[in-house]
mmCIF file of C-alpha atoms in Angstrom:
data_model
loop_
_atom_site.group_PDB
_atom_site.id
_atom_site.type_symbol
_atom_site.label_atom_id
_atom_site.label_comp_id
_atom_site.label_asym_id
_atom_site.label_seq_id
_atom_site.Cartn_x
_atom_site.Cartn_y
_atom_site.Cartn_z
ATOM 1 C CA UNK A 1279 20.663 13.196 33.215
ATOM 2 C CA UNK A 1280 20.990 9.443 33.490
ATOM 3 C CA UNK A 1281 19.152 7.374 36.109
ATOM 4 C CA UNK A 1282 21.060 4.949 38.308
ATOM 5 C CA UNK A 1283 19.745 2.495 40.898
ATOM 6 C CA UNK A 1284 21.833 1.091 43.771
ATOM 7 C CA UNK A 1285 20.258 -2.028 45.313
ATOM 8 C CA UNK A 1286 22.035 -3.170 48.498
ATOM 9 C CA UNK A 1287 20.798 -4.066 51.990
ATOM 10 C CA UNK A 1288 23.706 -2.143 53.599
ATOM 11 C CA UNK A 1289 22.998 1.629 53.835
ATOM 12 C CA UNK A 1290 26.706 2.452 54.144
ATOM 13 C CA UNK A 1291 27.471 0.523 50.951
ATOM 14 C CA UNK A 1292 24.760 2.417 49.053
ATOM 15 C CA UNK A 1293 25.801 5.837 50.358
ATOM 16 C CA UNK A 1294 29.507 5.177 49.793
ATOM 17 C CA UNK A 1295 28.924 4.085 46.191
ATOM 18 C CA UNK A 1296 26.697 7.111 45.541
ATOM 19 C CA UNK A 1297 29.349 9.502 46.901
ATOM 20 C CA UNK A 1298 32.035 7.880 44.749
ATOM 21 C CA UNK A 1299 29.860 8.175 41.602
ATOM 22 C CA UNK A 1300 28.763 11.791 42.212
ATOM 23 C CA UNK A 1301 32.373 12.938 42.730
ATOM 24 C CA UNK A 1302 33.581 11.191 39.575
ATOM 25 C CA UNK A 1303 30.531 12.185 37.466
ATOM 26 C CA UNK A 1304 29.103 15.461 38.823
ATOM 27 C CA UNK A 1305 25.562 16.349 37.637
ATOM 28 C CA UNK A 1306 25.429 13.220 35.496
ATOM 29 C CA UNK A 1307 23.201 10.832 37.448
ATOM 30 C CA UNK A 1308 19.951 10.874 39.372
ATOM 31 C CA UNK A 1309 20.513 8.097 41.916
ATOM 32 C CA UNK A 1310 17.835 5.950 43.587
ATOM 33 C CA UNK A 1311 18.262 3.422 46.424
ATOM 34 C CA UNK A 1312 16.701 0.026 47.133
ATOM 35 C CA UNK A 1313 17.345 -1.927 50.312
ATOM 36 C CA UNK A 1314 16.071 -5.305 49.051
ATOM 37 C CA UNK A 1315 14.965 -7.094 45.888
ATOM 38 C CA UNK A 1316 11.309 -6.118 46.090
ATOM 39 C CA UNK A 1317 12.155 -2.449 46.449
ATOM 40 C CA UNK A 1318 14.531 -2.732 43.457
ATOM 41 C CA UNK A 1319 11.735 -4.111 41.287
ATOM 42 C CA UNK A 1320 9.412 -1.291 42.376
ATOM 43 C CA UNK A 1321 12.068 1.361 41.681
ATOM 44 C CA UNK A 1322 12.619 -0.044 38.165
ATOM 45 C CA UNK A 1323 8.862 -0.002 37.469
ATOM 46 C CA UNK A 1324 8.662 3.616 38.609
ATOM 47 C CA UNK A 1325 11.898 5.171 37.279
ATOM 48 C CA UNK A 1326 13.291 2.896 34.524
ATOM 49 C CA UNK A 1327 16.976 3.464 35.430
ATOM 50 C CA UNK A 1328 19.656 3.290 32.748
ATOM 51 C CA UNK A 1329 22.130 1.528 35.077
ATOM 52 C CA UNK A 1330 21.542 -0.785 38.058
ATOM 53 C CA UNK A 1331 24.101 -1.872 40.691
ATOM 54 C CA UNK A 1332 22.675 -4.985 42.353
ATOM 55 C CA UNK A 1333 23.869 -6.945 45.388
ATOM 56 C CA UNK A 1334 23.123 -10.692 45.409
ATOM 57 C CA UNK A 1335 22.421 -11.404 49.062
ATOM 58 C CA UNK A 1336 19.529 -9.248 50.338
ATOM 59 C CA UNK A 1337 16.518 -9.868 52.592
ATOM 60 C CA UNK A 1338 13.389 -11.271 50.938
ATOM 61 C CA UNK A 1339 13.768 -11.404 47.192
ATOM 62 C CA UNK A 1340 17.418 -12.087 46.388
ATOM 63 C CA UNK A 1341 19.395 -10.094 43.819
ATOM 64 C CA UNK A 1342 19.320 -12.691 41.026
ATOM 65 C CA UNK A 1343 15.574 -13.252 41.503
ATOM 66 C CA UNK A 1344 15.043 -9.482 41.364
ATOM 67 C CA UNK A 1345 17.087 -9.258 38.140
ATOM 68 C CA UNK A 1346 14.942 -11.970 36.538
ATOM 69 C CA UNK A 1347 11.799 -9.928 37.325
ATOM 70 C CA UNK A 1348 13.419 -6.670 36.239
ATOM 71 C CA UNK A 1349 14.289 -8.173 32.862
ATOM 72 C CA UNK A 1350 10.560 -8.795 32.302
ATOM 73 C CA UNK A 1351 9.911 -5.090 32.921
ATOM 74 C CA UNK A 1352 12.948 -3.532 31.266
ATOM 75 C CA UNK A 1353 15.261 -5.354 28.863
ATOM 76 C CA UNK A 1354 17.388 -2.264 28.102
ATOM 77 C CA UNK A 1355 18.873 -1.352 31.500
ATOM 78 C CA UNK A 1356 22.545 -2.090 32.144
ATOM 79 C CA UNK A 1357 22.827 -4.313 35.228
ATOM 80 C CA UNK A 1358 26.036 -4.745 37.236
ATOM 81 C CA UNK A 1359 26.367 -7.299 40.039
ATOM 82 C CA UNK A 1360 28.261 -5.795 42.993
ATOM 83 C CA UNK A 1361 28.762 -8.513 45.619
ATOM 84 C CA UNK A 1362 31.166 -10.079 48.107
ATOM 85 C CA UNK A 1363 30.299 -13.632 46.876
ATOM 86 C CA UNK A 1364 32.773 -15.002 44.355
ATOM 87 C CA UNK A 1365 30.786 -18.082 43.285
ATOM 88 C CA UNK A 1366 30.876 -19.453 39.766
ATOM 89 C CA UNK A 1367 27.222 -20.501 39.855
ATOM 90 C CA UNK A 1368 26.188 -16.918 40.693
ATOM 91 C CA UNK A 1369 28.298 -15.535 37.866
ATOM 92 C CA UNK A 1370 26.917 -18.082 35.404
ATOM 93 C CA UNK A 1371 23.301 -17.276 36.288
ATOM 94 C CA UNK A 1372 24.035 -13.545 36.161
ATOM 95 C CA UNK A 1373 25.356 -13.897 32.583
ATOM 96 C CA UNK A 1374 22.231 -15.794 31.544
ATOM 97 C CA UNK A 1375 20.138 -12.847 32.868
ATOM 98 C CA UNK A 1376 22.045 -10.345 30.731
ATOM 99 C CA UNK A 1377 24.191 -8.846 33.490
ATOM 100 C CA UNK A 1378 26.931 -6.609 32.050
ATOM 101 C CA UNK A 1379 29.608 -7.010 34.743
ATOM 102 C CA UNK A 1380 30.212 -9.082 37.895
ATOM 103 C CA UNK A 1381 32.199 -6.897 40.336
ATOM 104 C CA UNK A 1382 33.521 -8.118 43.659
ATOM 105 C CA UNK A 1383 33.439 -5.983 46.816
ATOM 106 C CA UNK A 1384 35.260 -3.950 47.848
ATOM 107 C CA UNK A 1385 35.343 -2.345 44.389
ATOM 108 C CA UNK A 1386 38.061 0.190 43.686
ATOM 109 C CA UNK A 1387 37.123 3.685 42.578
ATOM 110 C CA UNK A 1388 39.009 3.392 39.266
ATOM 111 C CA UNK A 1389 37.200 0.152 38.483
ATOM 112 C CA UNK A 1390 33.770 1.754 39.041
ATOM 113 C CA UNK A 1391 34.700 4.890 37.066
ATOM 114 C CA UNK A 1392 35.972 2.935 34.057
ATOM 115 C CA UNK A 1393 32.922 0.678 34.188
ATOM 116 C CA UNK A 1394 30.495 3.652 34.226
ATOM 117 C CA UNK A 1395 32.379 5.364 31.397
ATOM 118 C CA UNK A 1396 32.016 2.220 29.300
ATOM 119 C CA UNK A 1397 28.312 1.883 30.151
ATOM 120 C CA UNK A 1398 27.602 5.558 29.388
ATOM 121 C CA UNK A 1399 29.320 5.158 26.023
ATOM 122 C CA UNK A 1400 27.186 2.107 25.251
ATOM 123 C CA UNK A 1401 23.975 3.872 26.303
ATOM 124 C CA UNK A 1402 24.769 6.954 24.209
ATOM 125 C CA UNK A 1403 25.576 4.791 21.196
ATOM 126 C CA UNK A 1404 22.368 2.755 21.583
ATOM 127 C CA UNK A 1405 20.252 5.892 21.996
ATOM 128 C CA UNK A 1406 21.754 7.359 18.804
ATOM 129 C CA UNK A 1407 21.087 4.100 16.965
ATOM 130 C CA UNK A 1408 17.471 3.966 18.193
ATOM 131 C CA UNK A 1409 17.005 7.583 17.097
ATOM 132 C CA UNK A 1410 18.354 6.745 13.631
ATOM 133 C CA UNK A 1411 16.057 3.726 13.404
ATOM 134 C CA UNK A 1412 13.021 5.790 14.424
ATOM 135 C CA UNK A 1413 13.915 8.506 11.937
ATOM 136 C CA UNK A 1414 14.367 5.916 9.180
ATOM 137 C CA UNK A 1415 11.059 4.274 10.106
ATOM 138 C CA UNK A 1416 9.253 7.617 10.051
ATOM 139 C CA UNK A 1417 10.723 8.399 6.616
ATOM 140 C CA UNK A 1418 9.705 4.956 5.343
ATOM 141 C CA UNK A 1419 6.139 5.452 6.576
ATOM 142 C CA UNK A 1420 6.046 8.885 4.910
ATOM 143 C CA UNK A 1421 7.415 7.482 1.647
ATOM 144 C CA UNK A 1422 4.939 4.599 1.716
ATOM 145 C CA UNK A 1423 2.071 7.032 2.275
ATOM 146 C CA UNK A 1424 3.396 9.307 -0.464
ATOM 147 C CA UNK A 1425 3.855 6.346 -2.804
ATOM 148 C CA UNK A 1426 0.308 5.135 -2.099
ATOM 149 C CA UNK A 1427 -1.080 8.607 -2.772
ATOM 150 C CA UNK A 1428 0.966 8.905 -5.983
ATOM 151 C CA UNK A 1429 -0.282 5.590 -7.348
ATOM 152 C CA UNK A 1430 -3.916 6.261 -6.458
ATOM 153 C CA UNK A 1431 -3.677 9.674 -8.117
ATOM 154 C CA UNK A 1432 -2.212 8.030 -11.222
ATOM 155 C CA UNK A 1433 -5.066 5.509 -11.347
ATOM 156 C CA UNK A 1434 -7.571 8.338 -10.830
ATOM 157 C CA UNK A 1435 -6.039 10.330 -13.688
ATOM 158 C CA UNK A 1436 -4.653 13.062 -11.417
ATOM 159 C CA UNK A 1437 -0.945 12.299 -11.994
ATOM 160 C CA UNK A 1438 1.029 11.220 -15.042
ATOM 161 C CA UNK A 1439 2.666 7.801 -15.070
ATOM 162 C CA UNK A 1440 6.254 9.121 -15.192
ATOM 163 C CA UNK A 1441 5.724 11.036 -11.943
ATOM 164 C CA UNK A 1442 4.161 8.038 -10.195
ATOM 165 C CA UNK A 1443 7.024 5.736 -11.201
ATOM 166 C CA UNK A 1444 9.482 7.887 -9.234
ATOM 167 C CA UNK A 1445 7.933 6.260 -6.154
ATOM 168 C CA UNK A 1446 7.964 2.587 -5.192
ATOM 169 C CA UNK A 1447 6.173 0.048 -7.380
ATOM 170 C CA UNK A 1448 2.501 -0.711 -7.182
ATOM 171 C CA UNK A 1449 1.726 -3.597 -4.864
ATOM 172 C CA UNK A 1450 -0.424 -5.629 -7.238
ATOM 173 C CA UNK A 1451 -1.263 -6.010 -10.915
ATOM 174 C CA UNK A 1452 -4.862 -7.222 -10.879
ATOM 175 C CA UNK A 1453 -7.834 -5.893 -8.965
ATOM 176 C CA UNK A 1454 -10.768 -3.510 -8.993
ATOM 177 C CA UNK A 1455 -11.639 -0.014 -7.883
ATOM 178 C CA UNK A 1456 -14.151 1.079 -5.310
ATOM 179 C CA UNK A 1457 -15.315 4.651 -4.764
ATOM 180 C CA UNK A 1458 -16.615 5.376 -1.270
ATOM 181 C CA UNK A 1459 -18.659 8.519 -0.762
ATOM 182 C CA UNK A 1460 -19.513 9.899 2.688
ATOM 183 C CA UNK A 1461 -22.732 11.767 3.422
ATOM 184 C CA UNK A 1462 -21.105 14.436 5.575
ATOM 185 C CA UNK A 1463 -18.410 16.997 4.817
ATOM 186 C CA UNK A 1464 -16.339 18.378 7.706
ATOM 187 C CA UNK A 1465 -12.747 19.586 7.174
ATOM 188 C CA UNK A 1466 -11.917 19.168 10.872
ATOM 189 C CA UNK A 1467 -12.909 15.476 10.742
ATOM 190 C CA UNK A 1468 -11.419 14.657 7.329
ATOM 191 C CA UNK A 1469 -8.160 13.040 8.548
ATOM 192 C CA UNK A 1470 -9.956 11.003 11.193
ATOM 193 C CA UNK A 1471 -12.561 9.719 8.720
ATOM 194 C CA UNK A 1472 -9.864 8.920 6.155
ATOM 195 C CA UNK A 1473 -7.943 6.866 8.721
ATOM 196 C CA UNK A 1474 -11.092 4.974 9.779
ATOM 197 C CA UNK A 1475 -11.832 3.991 6.170
ATOM 198 C CA UNK A 1476 -8.234 2.871 5.610
ATOM 199 C CA UNK A 1477 -8.168 0.777 8.774
ATOM 200 C CA UNK A 1478 -11.497 -0.905 7.989
ATOM 201 C CA UNK A 1479 -10.373 -1.960 4.506
ATOM 202 C CA UNK A 1480 -6.669 -2.689 5.054
ATOM 203 C CA UNK A 1481 -7.504 -5.110 7.865
ATOM 204 C CA UNK A 1482 -9.394 -7.225 5.326
ATOM 205 C CA UNK A 1483 -7.789 -6.668 1.904
ATOM 206 C CA UNK A 1484 -4.511 -5.659 0.269
ATOM 207 C CA UNK A 1485 -5.274 -2.320 -1.273
ATOM 208 C CA UNK A 1486 -4.228 1.231 -2.112
ATOM 209 C CA UNK A 1487 -6.272 4.066 -0.623
ATOM 210 C CA UNK A 1488 -6.468 7.612 -1.909
ATOM 211 C CA UNK A 1489 -6.817 10.617 0.412
ATOM 212 C CA UNK A 1490 -10.378 11.680 1.272
ATOM 213 C CA UNK A 1491 -11.322 14.496 -1.094
ATOM 214 C CA UNK A 1492 -14.743 16.064 -1.691
ATOM 215 C CA UNK A 1493 -16.334 13.352 0.485
ATOM 216 C CA UNK A 1494 -14.908 10.573 -1.724
ATOM 217 C CA UNK A 1495 -12.106 8.033 -1.414
ATOM 218 C CA UNK A 1496 -10.881 5.750 -4.200
ATOM 219 C CA UNK A 1497 -9.807 2.272 -3.109
ATOM 220 C CA UNK A 1498 -7.894 -0.084 -5.426
ATOM 221 C CA UNK A 1499 -8.232 -3.652 -4.144
ATOM 222 C CA UNK A 1500 -6.194 -6.691 -5.188
ATOM 223 C CA UNK A 1501 -8.509 -9.441 -6.397
ATOM 224 C CA UNK A 1502 -8.948 -12.420 -8.700
ATOM 225 C CA UNK A 1503 -11.935 -13.174 -10.922
ATOM 226 C CA UNK A 1504 -13.641 -15.414 -8.372
ATOM 227 C CA UNK A 1505 -13.665 -12.664 -5.724
ATOM 228 C CA UNK A 1506 -17.072 -12.079 -4.087
ATOM 229 C CA UNK A 1507 -16.990 -8.345 -4.575
ATOM 230 C CA UNK A 1508 -20.617 -7.413 -3.911
ATOM 231 C CA UNK A 1509 -20.944 -9.263 -0.599
ATOM 232 C CA UNK A 1510 -17.643 -7.760 0.596
ATOM 233 C CA UNK A 1511 -18.780 -4.249 -0.366
ATOM 234 C CA UNK A 1512 -22.103 -4.670 1.438
ATOM 235 C CA UNK A 1513 -20.350 -5.918 4.562
ATOM 236 C CA UNK A 1514 -17.827 -3.073 4.352
ATOM 237 C CA UNK A 1515 -20.609 -0.518 3.979
ATOM 238 C CA UNK A 1516 -22.169 -1.612 7.287
ATOM 239 C CA UNK A 1517 -18.779 -1.527 9.046
ATOM 240 C CA UNK A 1518 -18.002 1.965 7.727
ATOM 241 C CA UNK A 1519 -21.382 3.414 8.648
ATOM 242 C CA UNK A 1520 -21.010 2.093 12.187
ATOM 243 C CA UNK A 1521 -17.407 3.337 12.554
ATOM 244 C CA UNK A 1522 -17.984 6.729 10.899
ATOM 245 C CA UNK A 1523 -21.405 7.353 12.462
ATOM 246 C CA UNK A 1524 -22.786 8.509 9.111
ATOM 247 C CA UNK A 1525 -24.249 7.067 5.938
ATOM 248 C CA UNK A 1526 -22.055 5.887 3.080
ATOM 249 C CA UNK A 1527 -22.504 4.749 -0.517
ATOM 250 C CA UNK A 1528 -20.124 2.630 -2.591
ATOM 251 C CA UNK A 1529 -19.578 2.301 -6.336
ATOM 252 C CA UNK A 1530 -17.652 -0.720 -7.643
ATOM 253 C CA UNK A 1531 -15.749 -1.278 -10.893
ATOM 254 C CA UNK A 1532 -14.887 -4.519 -12.640
ATOM 255 C CA UNK A 1533 -11.780 -6.621 -11.991
ATOM 256 C CA UNK A 1534 -9.055 -5.623 -14.451
ATOM 257 C CA UNK A 1535 -5.301 -5.982 -14.973
ATOM 258 C CA UNK A 1536 -2.492 -3.443 -15.086
ATOM 259 C CA UNK A 1537 -2.461 0.310 -14.718
ATOM 260 C CA UNK A 1538 -4.800 0.946 -17.666
ATOM 261 C CA UNK A 1539 -7.235 -1.690 -16.425
ATOM 262 C CA UNK A 1540 -7.353 -0.246 -12.914
ATOM 263 C CA UNK A 1541 -7.821 3.253 -14.344
ATOM 264 C CA UNK A 1542 -10.831 1.959 -16.226
ATOM 265 C CA UNK A 1543 -12.176 0.180 -13.138
ATOM 266 C CA UNK A 1544 -11.941 3.473 -11.217
ATOM 267 C CA UNK A 1545 -13.975 5.268 -13.883
ATOM 268 C CA UNK A 1546 -16.580 2.520 -13.685
ATOM 269 C CA UNK A 1547 -16.735 2.798 -9.891
ATOM 270 C CA UNK A 1548 -17.066 6.590 -10.131
ATOM 271 C CA UNK A 1549 -19.906 6.232 -12.645
ATOM 272 C CA UNK A 1550 -21.630 3.696 -10.379
ATOM 273 C CA UNK A 1551 -21.411 5.864 -7.254
ATOM 274 C CA UNK A 1552 -22.738 8.860 -9.217
ATOM 275 C CA UNK A 1553 -25.722 6.767 -10.290
ATOM 276 C CA UNK A 1554 -26.678 5.853 -6.712
ATOM 277 C CA UNK A 1555 -28.987 8.644 -5.542
ATOM 278 C CA UNK A 1556 -29.416 7.436 -1.954
ATOM 279 C CA UNK A 1557 -26.900 6.478 0.717
ATOM 280 C CA UNK A 1558 -26.483 3.126 2.509
ATOM 281 C CA UNK A 1559 -26.134 1.361 -0.852
ATOM 282 C CA UNK A 1560 -23.346 -0.442 -2.698
ATOM 283 C CA UNK A 1561 -23.669 -0.974 -6.456
ATOM 284 C CA UNK A 1562 -21.506 -2.617 -9.119
ATOM 285 C CA UNK A 1563 -21.160 -0.992 -12.533
ATOM 286 C CA UNK A 1564 -22.724 -4.102 -14.117
ATOM 287 C CA UNK A 1565 -25.886 -3.440 -12.107
ATOM 288 C CA UNK A 1566 -26.213 0.151 -13.293
ATOM 289 C CA UNK A 1567 -28.957 0.303 -15.945
ATOM 290 C CA UNK A 1568 -27.761 2.091 -19.070
ATOM 291 C CA UNK A 1569 -29.854 5.222 -19.541
ATOM 292 C CA UNK A 1570 -29.173 8.494 -21.336
ATOM 293 C CA UNK A 1571 -28.332 10.085 -17.990
ATOM 294 C CA UNK A 1572 -25.878 7.334 -17.062
ATOM 295 C CA UNK A 1573 -24.327 7.446 -20.528
ATOM 296 C CA UNK A 1574 -23.747 11.184 -20.175
ATOM 297 C CA UNK A 1575 -22.141 10.664 -16.749
ATOM 298 C CA UNK A 1576 -20.017 7.871 -18.207
ATOM 299 C CA UNK A 1577 -18.867 9.952 -21.189
ATOM 300 C CA UNK A 1578 -17.981 12.845 -18.891
ATOM 301 C CA UNK A 1579 -16.140 10.579 -16.457
ATOM 302 C CA UNK A 1580 -14.185 8.591 -19.025
ATOM 303 C CA UNK A 1581 -13.118 11.516 -21.160
ATOM 304 C CA UNK A 1582 -12.625 10.464 -24.785
ATOM 305 C CA UNK A 1583 -14.426 7.134 -25.037
ATOM 306 C CA UNK A 1584 -13.611 6.909 -28.743
ATOM 307 C CA UNK A 1585 -9.874 6.841 -27.983
ATOM 308 C CA UNK A 1586 -10.511 3.835 -25.743
ATOM 309 C CA UNK A 1587 -12.531 2.144 -28.495
ATOM 310 C CA UNK A 1588 -9.860 2.788 -31.119
ATOM 311 C CA UNK A 1589 -7.217 1.320 -28.835
ATOM 312 C CA UNK A 1590 -9.454 -1.701 -28.197
ATOM 313 C CA UNK A 1591 -10.011 -2.245 -31.944
ATOM 314 C CA UNK A 1592 -6.315 -1.946 -32.782
ATOM 315 C CA UNK A 1593 -5.652 -4.696 -30.252
ATOM 316 C CA UNK A 1594 -8.603 -6.936 -31.222
ATOM 317 C CA UNK A 1595 -9.329 -6.328 -34.930
ATOM 318 C CA UNK A 1596 -8.248 -9.900 -35.749
ATOM 319 C CA UNK A 1597 -11.118 -11.335 -33.673
ATOM 320 C CA UNK A 1598 -14.845 -11.462 -34.336
ATOM 321 C CA UNK A 1599 -15.566 -8.027 -32.841
ATOM 322 C CA UNK A 1600 -19.143 -6.712 -32.862
ATOM 323 C CA UNK A 1601 -20.602 -3.270 -32.215
ATOM 324 C CA UNK A 1602 -22.602 -4.690 -29.299
ATOM 325 C CA UNK A 1603 -19.502 -6.138 -27.707
ATOM 326 C CA UNK A 1604 -17.582 -2.873 -27.946
ATOM 327 C CA UNK A 1605 -20.564 -0.862 -26.673
ATOM 328 C CA UNK A 1606 -20.697 -3.124 -23.628
ATOM 329 C CA UNK A 1607 -16.935 -2.668 -23.156
ATOM 330 C CA UNK A 1608 -17.428 1.094 -22.718
ATOM 331 C CA UNK A 1609 -20.761 0.693 -20.850
ATOM 332 C CA UNK A 1610 -22.921 2.356 -23.484
ATOM 333 C CA UNK A 1611 -26.026 1.154 -25.309
ATOM 334 C CA UNK A 1612 -25.318 -0.018 -28.874
ATOM 335 C CA UNK A 1613 -27.605 2.723 -30.220
ATOM 336 C CA UNK A 1614 -25.931 5.540 -28.290
ATOM 337 C CA UNK A 1615 -22.444 4.171 -28.995
ATOM 338 C CA UNK A 1616 -23.159 3.898 -32.728
ATOM 339 C CA UNK A 1617 -24.290 7.542 -32.900
ATOM 340 C CA UNK A 1618 -21.336 8.747 -30.803
ATOM 341 C CA UNK A 1619 -18.806 6.766 -32.872
ATOM 342 C CA UNK A 1620 -20.134 8.126 -36.200
ATOM 343 C CA UNK A 1621 -20.157 11.674 -34.817
ATOM 344 C CA UNK A 1622 -16.557 11.481 -33.528
ATOM 345 C CA UNK A 1623 -14.897 9.520 -36.374
ATOM 346 C CA UNK A 1624 -17.043 10.375 -39.402
ATOM 347 C CA UNK A 1625 -17.386 6.631 -40.085
ATOM 348 C CA UNK A 1626 -19.740 3.914 -39.021
ATOM 349 C CA UNK A 1627 -18.341 1.292 -36.688
ATOM 350 C CA UNK A 1628 -18.326 -1.362 -39.452
ATOM 351 C CA UNK A 1629 -16.597 0.948 -41.948
ATOM 352 C CA UNK A 1630 -13.925 1.863 -39.411
ATOM 353 C CA UNK A 1631 -13.247 -1.787 -38.523
ATOM 354 C CA UNK A 1632 -13.207 -2.795 -42.197
ATOM 355 C CA UNK A 1633 -10.690 -0.092 -43.159
ATOM 356 C CA UNK A 1634 -8.541 -0.994 -40.151
ATOM 357 C CA UNK A 1635 -8.461 -4.667 -41.157
ATOM 358 C CA UNK A 1636 -7.643 -3.888 -44.798
ATOM 359 C CA UNK A 1637 -4.793 -1.563 -43.779
ATOM 360 C CA UNK A 1638 -3.420 -4.266 -41.508
ATOM 361 C CA UNK A 1639 -3.696 -6.829 -44.337
ATOM 362 C CA UNK A 1640 -1.800 -4.519 -46.704
ATOM 363 C CA UNK A 1641 0.888 -4.081 -44.056
ATOM 364 C CA UNK A 1642 1.218 -7.851 -43.577
ATOM 365 C CA UNK A 1643 1.532 -8.545 -47.306
ATOM 366 C CA UNK A 1644 3.942 -5.644 -47.806
ATOM 367 C CA UNK A 1645 6.187 -5.939 -44.752
ATOM 368 C CA UNK A 1646 6.007 -9.653 -43.893
ATOM 369 C CA UNK A 1647 5.415 -11.114 -47.363
ATOM 370 C CA UNK A 1648 2.272 -12.994 -46.334
ATOM 371 C CA UNK A 1649 0.097 -14.577 -49.020
ATOM 372 C CA UNK A 1650 -3.439 -13.291 -49.630
ATOM 373 C CA UNK A 1651 -4.935 -16.223 -47.761
ATOM 374 C CA UNK A 1652 -2.549 -15.822 -44.796
ATOM 375 C CA UNK A 1653 -3.280 -12.104 -44.531
ATOM 376 C CA UNK A 1654 -7.012 -12.820 -44.780
ATOM 377 C CA UNK A 1655 -6.996 -15.085 -41.741
ATOM 378 C CA UNK A 1656 -4.583 -12.908 -39.760
ATOM 379 C CA UNK A 1657 -6.871 -9.860 -39.875
ATOM 380 C CA UNK A 1658 -10.034 -11.689 -38.852
ATOM 381 C CA UNK A 1659 -11.696 -12.827 -42.074
ATOM 382 C CA UNK A 1660 -12.683 -16.468 -42.453
ATOM 383 C CA UNK A 1661 -13.489 -16.496 -46.183
ATOM 384 C CA UNK A 1662 -10.694 -15.481 -48.632
ATOM 385 C CA UNK A 1663 -13.249 -14.767 -51.401
ATOM 386 C CA UNK A 1664 -15.211 -12.406 -49.166
ATOM 387 C CA UNK A 1665 -11.954 -10.815 -48.027
ATOM 388 C CA UNK A 1666 -10.959 -10.207 -51.680
ATOM 389 C CA UNK A 1667 -14.300 -8.500 -52.431
ATOM 390 C CA UNK A 1668 -14.008 -6.243 -49.382
ATOM 391 C CA UNK A 1669 -10.373 -5.465 -50.182
ATOM 392 C CA UNK A 1670 -11.243 -4.392 -53.749
ATOM 393 C CA UNK A 1671 -14.153 -2.270 -52.541
ATOM 394 C CA UNK A 1672 -11.859 -0.369 -50.188
ATOM 395 C CA UNK A 1673 -8.718 -0.107 -52.384
ATOM 396 C CA UNK A 1674 -10.078 -0.452 -55.946
ATOM 397 C CA UNK A 1675 -7.794 -3.445 -56.527
ATOM 398 C CA UNK A 1676 -7.788 -7.083 -55.498
ATOM 399 C CA UNK A 1677 -5.388 -8.232 -52.800
ATOM 400 C CA UNK A 1678 -3.535 -10.273 -55.471
ATOM 401 C CA UNK A 1679 -3.084 -7.151 -57.615
ATOM 402 C CA UNK A 1680 -1.902 -5.194 -54.561
ATOM 403 C CA UNK A 1681 0.595 -7.891 -53.673
ATOM 404 C CA UNK A 1682 1.951 -8.027 -57.229
ATOM 405 C CA UNK A 1683 2.314 -4.235 -57.286
ATOM 406 C CA UNK A 1684 4.199 -4.289 -53.993
ATOM 407 C CA UNK A 1685 6.514 -7.052 -55.245
ATOM 408 C CA UNK A 1686 7.306 -5.080 -58.389
ATOM 409 C CA UNK A 1687 8.271 -2.061 -56.311
ATOM 410 C CA UNK A 1688 10.595 -4.199 -54.242
#
């Protein structure tokens, strides 16, 4: 049922209007009375009526004053002025207060009925619109949460990229990963703890948060190179321990770009948090000493490290790449990396890089028609004579002979 308030200092006016409304709209309204402006304000505070009939001249607080106060409490109610005073100034002020109609007494039954029918139609329409807006907002929140989960799962290696791209785009391109591990495990508290972590971080940084699983949450935080990551993590750790009422530890990855970079940062953060044996600590991957134990954790976490190295070399073979530099890239000691690379590829690091550069040089001379000297510089060699010796060692012919042979075929 709808709620309707009649505010008038004349009891007969109130009762007569109520009788008229109840006969025209049986079992449609719950009707309340107010004999002056103050009572009308109190009734609105208590009942929040959908429709208000308000007289202007009443003892104490006048009708227009009461409407001004009511509008502070309830902006949605439909207010109708029902008065014997036909003054333009009253009508003008009533319009400024959002009054729907200005009806002069004595009002005819048909006039009141048509007015209420119009108001009920408006109220029904507005309620339906609000319901649609709430439903749409709920769906948007669900989609945003689903999208956030999808992207964090992608960056954690739990979902393929095609599946994640069916949701909305990732919010940022550059940042770092943080893995937060809680000391306690309680299924009944999981959702509450997850929400606390999200609120603590999202109030301070733009980020994507994974669900809490096996006492861990992955956080992907937008950041630039100058970001003070360690101090933020230490501050966050204290906030989380206070809010969660338990100890926490945090592992932090390096700042990287794109999906592949953030995936790598997550693996670094996971390695770092695994290294920390005690709680109430935050540690960056760069501060994790490289030991056999850490290397084994890192290999296990990152899957096929050699695939990452091969991809890195194919993108950077033209630069002065060293074994030490690549070992640091995958967070392994040069000694351990060298052994692992030889075991997985059957070649030493230098042999692999050399063969890669020579194959690229052959491709450049064959497909792009580059001279020997041009190909030499393009693949990372600085001395054409040295390049020629290496080329002949690998292919059993000089680069000039290779180029001539290719030209003859063409």
